[in-house]
Tab-separated table of C-alpha atoms in Angstrom:
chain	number	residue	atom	x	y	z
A	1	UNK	CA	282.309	172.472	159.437
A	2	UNK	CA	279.129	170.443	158.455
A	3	UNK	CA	277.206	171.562	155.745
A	4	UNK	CA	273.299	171.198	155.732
A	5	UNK	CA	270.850	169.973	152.631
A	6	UNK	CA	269.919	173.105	150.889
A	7	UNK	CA	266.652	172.148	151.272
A	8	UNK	CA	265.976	170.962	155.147
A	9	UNK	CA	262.234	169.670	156.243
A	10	UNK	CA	260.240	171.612	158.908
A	11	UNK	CA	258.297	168.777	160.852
A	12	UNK	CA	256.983	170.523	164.236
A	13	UNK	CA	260.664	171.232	166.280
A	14	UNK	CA	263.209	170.230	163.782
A	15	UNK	CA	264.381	169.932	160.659
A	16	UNK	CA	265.463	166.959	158.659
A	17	UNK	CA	267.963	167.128	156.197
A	18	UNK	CA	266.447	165.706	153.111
A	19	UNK	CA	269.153	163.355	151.838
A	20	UNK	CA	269.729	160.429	149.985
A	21	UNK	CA	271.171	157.634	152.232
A	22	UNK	CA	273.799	157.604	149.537
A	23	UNK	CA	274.627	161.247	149.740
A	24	UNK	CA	274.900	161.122	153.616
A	25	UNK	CA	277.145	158.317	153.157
A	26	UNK	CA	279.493	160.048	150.632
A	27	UNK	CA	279.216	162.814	153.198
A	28	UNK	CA	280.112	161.170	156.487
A	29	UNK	CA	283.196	160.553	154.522
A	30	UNK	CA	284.265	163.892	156.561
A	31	UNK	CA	282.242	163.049	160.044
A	32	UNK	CA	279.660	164.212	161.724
A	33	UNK	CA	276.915	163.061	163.932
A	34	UNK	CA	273.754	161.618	162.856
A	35	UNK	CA	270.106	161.547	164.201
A	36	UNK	CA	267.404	159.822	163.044
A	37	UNK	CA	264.378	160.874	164.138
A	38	UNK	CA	260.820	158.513	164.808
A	39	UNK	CA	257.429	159.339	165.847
A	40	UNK	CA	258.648	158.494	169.559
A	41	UNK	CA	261.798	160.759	169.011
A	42	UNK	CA	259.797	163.726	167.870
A	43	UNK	CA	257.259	163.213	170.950
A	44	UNK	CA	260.238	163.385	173.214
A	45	UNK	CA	261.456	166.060	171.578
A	46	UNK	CA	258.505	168.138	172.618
A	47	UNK	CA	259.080	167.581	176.165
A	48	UNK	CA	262.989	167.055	176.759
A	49	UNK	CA	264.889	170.387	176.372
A	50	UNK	CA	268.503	168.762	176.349
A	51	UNK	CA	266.905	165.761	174.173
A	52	UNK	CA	265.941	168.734	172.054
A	53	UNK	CA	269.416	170.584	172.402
A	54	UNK	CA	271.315	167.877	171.126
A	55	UNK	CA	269.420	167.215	168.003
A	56	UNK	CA	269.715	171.237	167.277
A	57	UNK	CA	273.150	170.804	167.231
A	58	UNK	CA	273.668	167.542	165.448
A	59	UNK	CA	275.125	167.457	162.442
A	60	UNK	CA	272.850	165.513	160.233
A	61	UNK	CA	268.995	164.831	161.069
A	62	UNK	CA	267.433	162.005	158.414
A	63	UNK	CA	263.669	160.433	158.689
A	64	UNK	CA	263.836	157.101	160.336
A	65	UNK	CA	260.241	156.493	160.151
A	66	UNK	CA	257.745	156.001	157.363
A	67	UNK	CA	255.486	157.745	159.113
A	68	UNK	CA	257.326	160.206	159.342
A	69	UNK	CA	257.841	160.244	155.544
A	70	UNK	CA	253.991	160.327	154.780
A	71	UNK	CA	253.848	163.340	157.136
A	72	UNK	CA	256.563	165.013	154.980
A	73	UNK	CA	254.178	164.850	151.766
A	74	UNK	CA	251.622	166.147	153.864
A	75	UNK	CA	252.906	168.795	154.840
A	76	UNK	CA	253.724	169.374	150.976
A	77	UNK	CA	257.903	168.966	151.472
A	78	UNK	CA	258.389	165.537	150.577
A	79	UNK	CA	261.397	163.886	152.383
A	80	UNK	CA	263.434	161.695	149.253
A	81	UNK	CA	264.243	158.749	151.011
A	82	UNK	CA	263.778	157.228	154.851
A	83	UNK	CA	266.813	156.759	155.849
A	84	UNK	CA	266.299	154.441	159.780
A	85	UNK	CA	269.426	153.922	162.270
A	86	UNK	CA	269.374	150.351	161.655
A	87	UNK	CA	269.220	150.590	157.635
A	88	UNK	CA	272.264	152.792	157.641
A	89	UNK	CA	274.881	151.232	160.116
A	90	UNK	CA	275.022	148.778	157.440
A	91	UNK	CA	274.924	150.632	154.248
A	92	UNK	CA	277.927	152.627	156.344
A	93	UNK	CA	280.127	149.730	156.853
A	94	UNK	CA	279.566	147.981	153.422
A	95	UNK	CA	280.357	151.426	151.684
A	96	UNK	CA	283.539	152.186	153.726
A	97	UNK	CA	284.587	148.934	154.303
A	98	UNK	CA	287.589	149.197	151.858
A	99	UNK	CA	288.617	152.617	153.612
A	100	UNK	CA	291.683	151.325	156.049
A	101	UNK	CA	290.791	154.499	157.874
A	102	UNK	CA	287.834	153.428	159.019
A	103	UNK	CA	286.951	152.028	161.994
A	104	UNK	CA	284.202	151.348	164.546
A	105	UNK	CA	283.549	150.471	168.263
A	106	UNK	CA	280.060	149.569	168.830
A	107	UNK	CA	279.239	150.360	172.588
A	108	UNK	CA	275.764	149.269	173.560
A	109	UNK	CA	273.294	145.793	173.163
A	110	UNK	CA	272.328	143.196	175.307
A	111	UNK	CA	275.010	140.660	176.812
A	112	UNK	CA	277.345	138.866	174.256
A	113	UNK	CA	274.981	140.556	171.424
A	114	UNK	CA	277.697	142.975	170.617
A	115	UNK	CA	280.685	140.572	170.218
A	116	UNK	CA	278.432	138.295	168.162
A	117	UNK	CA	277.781	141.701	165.746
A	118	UNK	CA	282.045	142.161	165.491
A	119	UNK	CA	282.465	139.201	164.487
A	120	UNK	CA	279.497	138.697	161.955
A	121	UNK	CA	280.150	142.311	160.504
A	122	UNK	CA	284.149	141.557	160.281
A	123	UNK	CA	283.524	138.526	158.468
A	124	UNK	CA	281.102	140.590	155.824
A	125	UNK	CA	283.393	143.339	155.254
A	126	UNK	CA	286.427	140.976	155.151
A	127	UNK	CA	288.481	143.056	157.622
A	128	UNK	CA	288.821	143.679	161.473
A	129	UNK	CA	286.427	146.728	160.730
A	130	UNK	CA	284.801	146.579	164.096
A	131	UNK	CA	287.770	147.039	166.711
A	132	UNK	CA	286.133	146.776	169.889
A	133	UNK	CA	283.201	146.846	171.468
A	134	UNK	CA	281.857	146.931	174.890
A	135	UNK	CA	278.037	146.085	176.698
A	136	UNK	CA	277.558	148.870	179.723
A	137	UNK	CA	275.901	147.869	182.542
A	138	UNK	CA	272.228	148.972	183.655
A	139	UNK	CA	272.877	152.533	184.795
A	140	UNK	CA	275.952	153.238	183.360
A	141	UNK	CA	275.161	156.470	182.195
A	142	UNK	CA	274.713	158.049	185.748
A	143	UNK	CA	278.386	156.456	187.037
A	144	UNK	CA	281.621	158.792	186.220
A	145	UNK	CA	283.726	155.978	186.915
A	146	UNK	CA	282.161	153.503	183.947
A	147	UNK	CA	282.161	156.418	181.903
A	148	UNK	CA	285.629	157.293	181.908
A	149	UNK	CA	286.229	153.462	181.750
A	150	UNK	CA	284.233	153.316	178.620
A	151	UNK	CA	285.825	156.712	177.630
A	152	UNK	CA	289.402	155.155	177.812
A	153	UNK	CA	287.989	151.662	175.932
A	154	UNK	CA	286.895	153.884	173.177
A	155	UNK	CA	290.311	155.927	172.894
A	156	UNK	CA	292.094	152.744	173.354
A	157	UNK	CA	290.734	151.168	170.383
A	158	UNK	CA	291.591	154.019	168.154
A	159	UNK	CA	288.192	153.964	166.126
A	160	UNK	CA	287.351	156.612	164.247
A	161	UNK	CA	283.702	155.793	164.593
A	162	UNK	CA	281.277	155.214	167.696
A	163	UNK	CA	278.397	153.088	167.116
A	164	UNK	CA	276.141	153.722	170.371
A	165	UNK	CA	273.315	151.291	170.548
A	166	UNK	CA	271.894	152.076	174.488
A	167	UNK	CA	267.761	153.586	173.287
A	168	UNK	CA	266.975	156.943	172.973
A	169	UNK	CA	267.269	159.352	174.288
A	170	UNK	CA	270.533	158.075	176.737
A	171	UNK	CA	272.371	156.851	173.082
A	172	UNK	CA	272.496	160.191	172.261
A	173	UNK	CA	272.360	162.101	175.729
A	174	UNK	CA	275.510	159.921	176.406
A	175	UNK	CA	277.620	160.954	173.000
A	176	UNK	CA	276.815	164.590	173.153
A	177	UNK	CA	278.227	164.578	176.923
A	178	UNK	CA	281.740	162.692	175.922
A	179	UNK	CA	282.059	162.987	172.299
A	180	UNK	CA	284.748	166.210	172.749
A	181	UNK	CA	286.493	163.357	175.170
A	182	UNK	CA	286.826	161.424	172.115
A	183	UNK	CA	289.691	162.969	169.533
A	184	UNK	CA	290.085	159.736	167.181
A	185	UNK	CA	286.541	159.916	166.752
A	186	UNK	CA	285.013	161.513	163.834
A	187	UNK	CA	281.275	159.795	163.236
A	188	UNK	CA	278.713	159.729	165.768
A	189	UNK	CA	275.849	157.204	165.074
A	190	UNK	CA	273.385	156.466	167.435
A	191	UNK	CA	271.546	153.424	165.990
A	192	UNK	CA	269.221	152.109	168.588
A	193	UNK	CA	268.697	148.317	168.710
A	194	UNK	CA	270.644	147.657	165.941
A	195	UNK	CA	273.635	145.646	167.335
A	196	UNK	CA	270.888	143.309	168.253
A	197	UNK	CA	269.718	142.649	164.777
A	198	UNK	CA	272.884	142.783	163.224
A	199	UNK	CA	274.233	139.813	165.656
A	200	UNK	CA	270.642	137.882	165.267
A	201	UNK	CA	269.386	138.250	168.467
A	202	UNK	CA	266.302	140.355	167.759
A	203	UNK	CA	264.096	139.931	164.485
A	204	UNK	CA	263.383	142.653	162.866
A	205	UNK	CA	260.382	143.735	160.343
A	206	UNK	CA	259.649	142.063	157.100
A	207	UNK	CA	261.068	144.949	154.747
A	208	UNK	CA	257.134	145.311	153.459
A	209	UNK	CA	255.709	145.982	156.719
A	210	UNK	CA	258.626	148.374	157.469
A	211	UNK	CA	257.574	150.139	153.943
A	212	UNK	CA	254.176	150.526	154.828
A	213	UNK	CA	254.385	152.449	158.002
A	214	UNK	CA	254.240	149.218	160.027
A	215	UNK	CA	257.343	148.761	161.697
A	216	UNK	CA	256.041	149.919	165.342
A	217	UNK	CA	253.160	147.670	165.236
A	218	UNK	CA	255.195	144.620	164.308
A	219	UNK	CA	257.792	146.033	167.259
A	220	UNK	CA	254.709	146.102	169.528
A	221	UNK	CA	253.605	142.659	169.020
A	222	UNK	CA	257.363	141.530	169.384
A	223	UNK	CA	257.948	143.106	173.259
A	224	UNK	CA	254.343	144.199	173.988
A	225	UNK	CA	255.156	144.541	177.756
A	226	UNK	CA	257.984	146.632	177.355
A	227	UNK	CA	256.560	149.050	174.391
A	228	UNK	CA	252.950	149.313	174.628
A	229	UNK	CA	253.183	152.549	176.746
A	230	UNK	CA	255.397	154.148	174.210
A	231	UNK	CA	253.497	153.185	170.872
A	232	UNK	CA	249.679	153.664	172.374
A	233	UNK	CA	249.722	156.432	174.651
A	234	UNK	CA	253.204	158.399	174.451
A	235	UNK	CA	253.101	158.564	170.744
A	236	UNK	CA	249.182	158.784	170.234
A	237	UNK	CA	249.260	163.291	170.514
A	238	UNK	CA	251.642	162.947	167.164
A	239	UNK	CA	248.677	163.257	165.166
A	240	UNK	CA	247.315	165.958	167.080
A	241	UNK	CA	250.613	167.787	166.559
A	242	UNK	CA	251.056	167.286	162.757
A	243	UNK	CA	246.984	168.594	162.073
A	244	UNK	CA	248.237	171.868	164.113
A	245	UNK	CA	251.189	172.074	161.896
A	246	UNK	CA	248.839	171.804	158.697
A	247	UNK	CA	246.885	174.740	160.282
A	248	UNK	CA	249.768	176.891	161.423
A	249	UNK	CA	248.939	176.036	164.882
A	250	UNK	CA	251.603	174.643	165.974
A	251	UNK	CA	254.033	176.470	168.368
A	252	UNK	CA	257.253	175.291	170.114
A	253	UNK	CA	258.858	178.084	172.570
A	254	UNK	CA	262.642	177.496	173.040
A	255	UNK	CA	263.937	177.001	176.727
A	256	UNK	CA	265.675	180.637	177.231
A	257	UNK	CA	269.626	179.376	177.020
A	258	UNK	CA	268.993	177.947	173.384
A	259	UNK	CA	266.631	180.997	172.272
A	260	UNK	CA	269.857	183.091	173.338
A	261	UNK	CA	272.535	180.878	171.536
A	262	UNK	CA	270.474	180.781	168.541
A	263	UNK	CA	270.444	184.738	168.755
A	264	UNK	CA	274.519	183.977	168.843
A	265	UNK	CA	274.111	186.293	172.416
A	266	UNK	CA	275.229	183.478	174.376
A	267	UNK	CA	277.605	180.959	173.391
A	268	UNK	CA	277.501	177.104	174.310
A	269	UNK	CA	279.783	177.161	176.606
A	270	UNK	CA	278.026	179.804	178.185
A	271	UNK	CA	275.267	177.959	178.174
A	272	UNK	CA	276.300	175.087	179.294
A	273	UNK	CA	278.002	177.012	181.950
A	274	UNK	CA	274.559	177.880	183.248
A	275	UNK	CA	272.563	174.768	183.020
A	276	UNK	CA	275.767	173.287	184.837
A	277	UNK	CA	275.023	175.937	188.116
A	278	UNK	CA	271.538	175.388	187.772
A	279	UNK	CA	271.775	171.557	188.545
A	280	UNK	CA	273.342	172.264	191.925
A	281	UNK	CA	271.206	175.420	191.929
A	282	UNK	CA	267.765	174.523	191.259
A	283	UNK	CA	266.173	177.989	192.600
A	284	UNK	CA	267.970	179.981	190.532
A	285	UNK	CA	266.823	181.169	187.357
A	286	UNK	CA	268.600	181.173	183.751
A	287	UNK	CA	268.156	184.591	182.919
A	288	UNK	CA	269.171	185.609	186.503
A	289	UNK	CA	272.346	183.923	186.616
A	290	UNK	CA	273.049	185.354	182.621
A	291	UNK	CA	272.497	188.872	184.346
A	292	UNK	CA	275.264	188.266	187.402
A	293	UNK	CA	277.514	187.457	184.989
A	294	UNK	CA	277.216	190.366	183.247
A	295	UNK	CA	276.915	188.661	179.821
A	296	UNK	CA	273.575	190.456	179.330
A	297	UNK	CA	271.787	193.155	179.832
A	298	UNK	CA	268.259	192.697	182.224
A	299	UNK	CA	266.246	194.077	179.322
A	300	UNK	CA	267.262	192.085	177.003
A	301	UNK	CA	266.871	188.847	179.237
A	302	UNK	CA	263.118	190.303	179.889
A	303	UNK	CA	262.582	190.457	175.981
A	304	UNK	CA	263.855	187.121	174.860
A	305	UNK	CA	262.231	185.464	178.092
A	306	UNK	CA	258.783	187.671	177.915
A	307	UNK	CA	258.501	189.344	174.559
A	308	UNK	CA	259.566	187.107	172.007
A	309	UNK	CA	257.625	184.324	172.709
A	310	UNK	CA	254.574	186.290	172.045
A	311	UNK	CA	255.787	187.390	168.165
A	312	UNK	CA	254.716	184.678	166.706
A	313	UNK	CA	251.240	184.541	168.129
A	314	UNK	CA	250.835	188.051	166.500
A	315	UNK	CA	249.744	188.464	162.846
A	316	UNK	CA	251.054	192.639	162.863
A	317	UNK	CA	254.940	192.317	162.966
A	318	UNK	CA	256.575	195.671	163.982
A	319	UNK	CA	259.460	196.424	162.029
A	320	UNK	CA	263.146	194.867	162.975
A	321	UNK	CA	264.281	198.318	164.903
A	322	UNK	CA	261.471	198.472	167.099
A	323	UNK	CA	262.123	194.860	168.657
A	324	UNK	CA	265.829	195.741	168.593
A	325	UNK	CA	265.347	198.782	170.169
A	326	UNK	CA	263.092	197.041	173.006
A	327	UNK	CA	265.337	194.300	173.569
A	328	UNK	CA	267.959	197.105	174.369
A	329	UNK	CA	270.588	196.130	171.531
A	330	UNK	CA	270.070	199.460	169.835
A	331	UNK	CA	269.811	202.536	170.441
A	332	UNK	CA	267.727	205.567	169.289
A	333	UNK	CA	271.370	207.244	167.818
A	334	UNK	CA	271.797	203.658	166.003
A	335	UNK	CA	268.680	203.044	164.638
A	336	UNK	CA	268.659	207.003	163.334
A	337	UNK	CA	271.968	205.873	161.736
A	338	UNK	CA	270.731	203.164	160.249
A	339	UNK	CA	267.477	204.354	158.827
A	340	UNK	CA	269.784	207.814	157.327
A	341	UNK	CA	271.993	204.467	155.612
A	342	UNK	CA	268.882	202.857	154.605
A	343	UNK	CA	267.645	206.355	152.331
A	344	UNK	CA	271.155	206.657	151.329
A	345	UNK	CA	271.999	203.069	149.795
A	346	UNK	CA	268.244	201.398	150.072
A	347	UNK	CA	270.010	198.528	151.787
A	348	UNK	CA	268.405	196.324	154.970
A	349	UNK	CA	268.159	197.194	158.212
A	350	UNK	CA	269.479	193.815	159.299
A	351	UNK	CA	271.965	193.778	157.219
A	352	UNK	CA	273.475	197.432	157.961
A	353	UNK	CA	273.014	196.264	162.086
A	354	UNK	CA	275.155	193.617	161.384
A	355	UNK	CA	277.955	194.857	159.211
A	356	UNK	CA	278.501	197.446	161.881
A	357	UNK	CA	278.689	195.239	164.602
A	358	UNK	CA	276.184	196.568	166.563
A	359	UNK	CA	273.817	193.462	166.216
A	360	UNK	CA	274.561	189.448	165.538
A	361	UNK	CA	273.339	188.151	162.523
A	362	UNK	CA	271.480	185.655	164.710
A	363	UNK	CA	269.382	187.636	166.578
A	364	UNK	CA	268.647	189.801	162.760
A	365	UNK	CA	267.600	186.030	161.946
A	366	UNK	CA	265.476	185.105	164.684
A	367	UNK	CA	263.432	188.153	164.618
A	368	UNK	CA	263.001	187.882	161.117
A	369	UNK	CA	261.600	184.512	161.338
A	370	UNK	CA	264.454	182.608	159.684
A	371	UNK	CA	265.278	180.758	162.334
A	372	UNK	CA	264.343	176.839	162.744
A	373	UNK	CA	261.671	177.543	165.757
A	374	UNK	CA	259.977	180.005	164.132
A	375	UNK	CA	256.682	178.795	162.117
């Protein structure tokens, strides 16, 4: 089991784990999958709900933009240290490379880029570190048949670490879909275009402009045809975003399977489950098919998809029983059981709900507002 930062950074839909890039290293000693968010992540993120899914329930989110680090100190929770895709590969591979356990398959770059990066990185580390690697075709992502090719490469190989260098959002789309096909495999890093810098092929930044918040205007400059959508008019509303977050504006409403897992009332398989009959099922509706199951109860489908949503827009909170009681996981005999507990040992609410099994502590959480969508 992963173990967050005590202290993680609210920055509109997620939370970064504020880390030194040494203490994640020390730490992926033990595995785990790592994120690393930009401005043009965190814009996707607003509009992708499986984009948004996966980084949930990554293991490790770090700042890979300095932009992204000023906003941190605006927002008065300064980040300690950027920590980008294409900074760490490296600092990952020089810091295990005496660890015979390690070892990596880099899946991803342009033609010949990523044999060119095995060989260079072998010859650094002074051992056959990198194992294998493989460049997917265009498309690859949408074709069972290359993916249980690249699947079997992977497993083949025997790495113990996947290096997935294919852009965002398909990098990490792609090792969220396969990564329980993977046993041998412990670390997850997607890292971007960085099998292109580390065989040469692509420059990248001068380390200054990189420090100064630069980096996406030198990219721009570099492959201007292919970027200058992204950087000028997909990225531009980041601003917009961050001076709502300064005024407690900002609000980000959870697609209805991940409000319920995060209420631990619907697991991710049962989730997944769902979304899974919904993509051959387009006309039928999440809460609907939750209901036919019989995995919840109609009322409490119509307060998670209807009610909840609205909390946070209001500045009167009711207390915890009344929003338990109307999303029909307690009843009037409970919560009079309760409240007599309450007089008796002055204990919480929440707390008594949950050690009598009547309510998950996630759904206690979410209503309380300790939950990461709740600002």
């Amino acid at each position: 089991m992963i173990t967050h930062s005590s202290e993680r950074v609210n920055l509109l839909n997620i939370y970064l784990d504020n880390l030194s890039q040494r203490e994640l290293l020390r730490r992926l000693g033990d595995g785990g999958m790592v994120v690393t968010p930009n401005v043009d992540h965190v814009m996707k993120l607003q509009k992708d709900p499986e984009f948004h899914q996966i980084y949930r329930n990554s293991d490790y989110i770090v700042c890979d933009s300095q932009v992204l680090f000023y906003a941190s100190r605006i927002l008065g929770k300064p980040i300690q240290e950027k920590i980008s895709g294409s900074d760490l590969f490296p600092a990952f591979y020089e810091y295990y490379k005496d660890d015979l356990d390690i070892s990596i398959f880099l899946l991803g770059g342009t033609p010949g880029s990523a044999n060119t990066a095995r060989r260079i990185i072998n010859q650094k580390v002074g051992r056959e570190m990198v194992v294998d690697v493989y460049c997917p075709p265009f498309g690859f992502e949408n074709d069972e048949v290359e993916n249980e090719k690249i699947v079997t490469l992977i497993n083949r190989s025997e790495a113990t670490v996947l290096a997935v260098g294919v852009g965002a959002p398909k990098q990490e789309k792609w090792i969220y879909k396969y990564r329980e096909n993977l046993p041998k495999v412990k670390t997850f890093l997607p890292i971007g275009a960085t099998i292109n810098f580390e065989a040469g092929f692509v420059p990248r930044s001068p380390r200054w402009v990189s420090e100064v918040g630069l980096e996406w205007m030198y990219r721009l400059l570099s492959e201007p045809q292919r970027l200058w959508k992204r950087y000028l008019i997909d990225d531009l509303p980041f601003g917009w975003l961050m001076i709502q977050q300064l005024l407690n504006l900002y609000q980000y409403n959870l697609p209805l399977g991940q409000l319920l897992q995060e209420a631990d009332l619907l697991s991710f398989e049962q989730v997944e489950t769902i979304l899974a009959i919904q993509a051959q099922n387009r006309h039928r509706k999440f809460g609907e098919l939750v209901v036919d199951r019989g995995w919840l109860e109609p009322t409490t489908l119509d307060f998670f998809a209807e009610q909840f949503p609205q909390l946070n827009k209001k500045r009167a909170r009711q207390p915890l029983g009344e929003y338990l009681r109307a999303a029909a996981l307690l009843n009037e005999r409970q919560i009079h059981d309760i409240l007599l507990e309450q007089r008796q040992y002055g204990r919480r609410f929440g707390e008594i709900a949950v050690n009598k099994g009547w309510v998950p502590q996630g759904t206690v959480s979410l209503l309380l507002g300790n939950k990461n969508h709740v600002n």
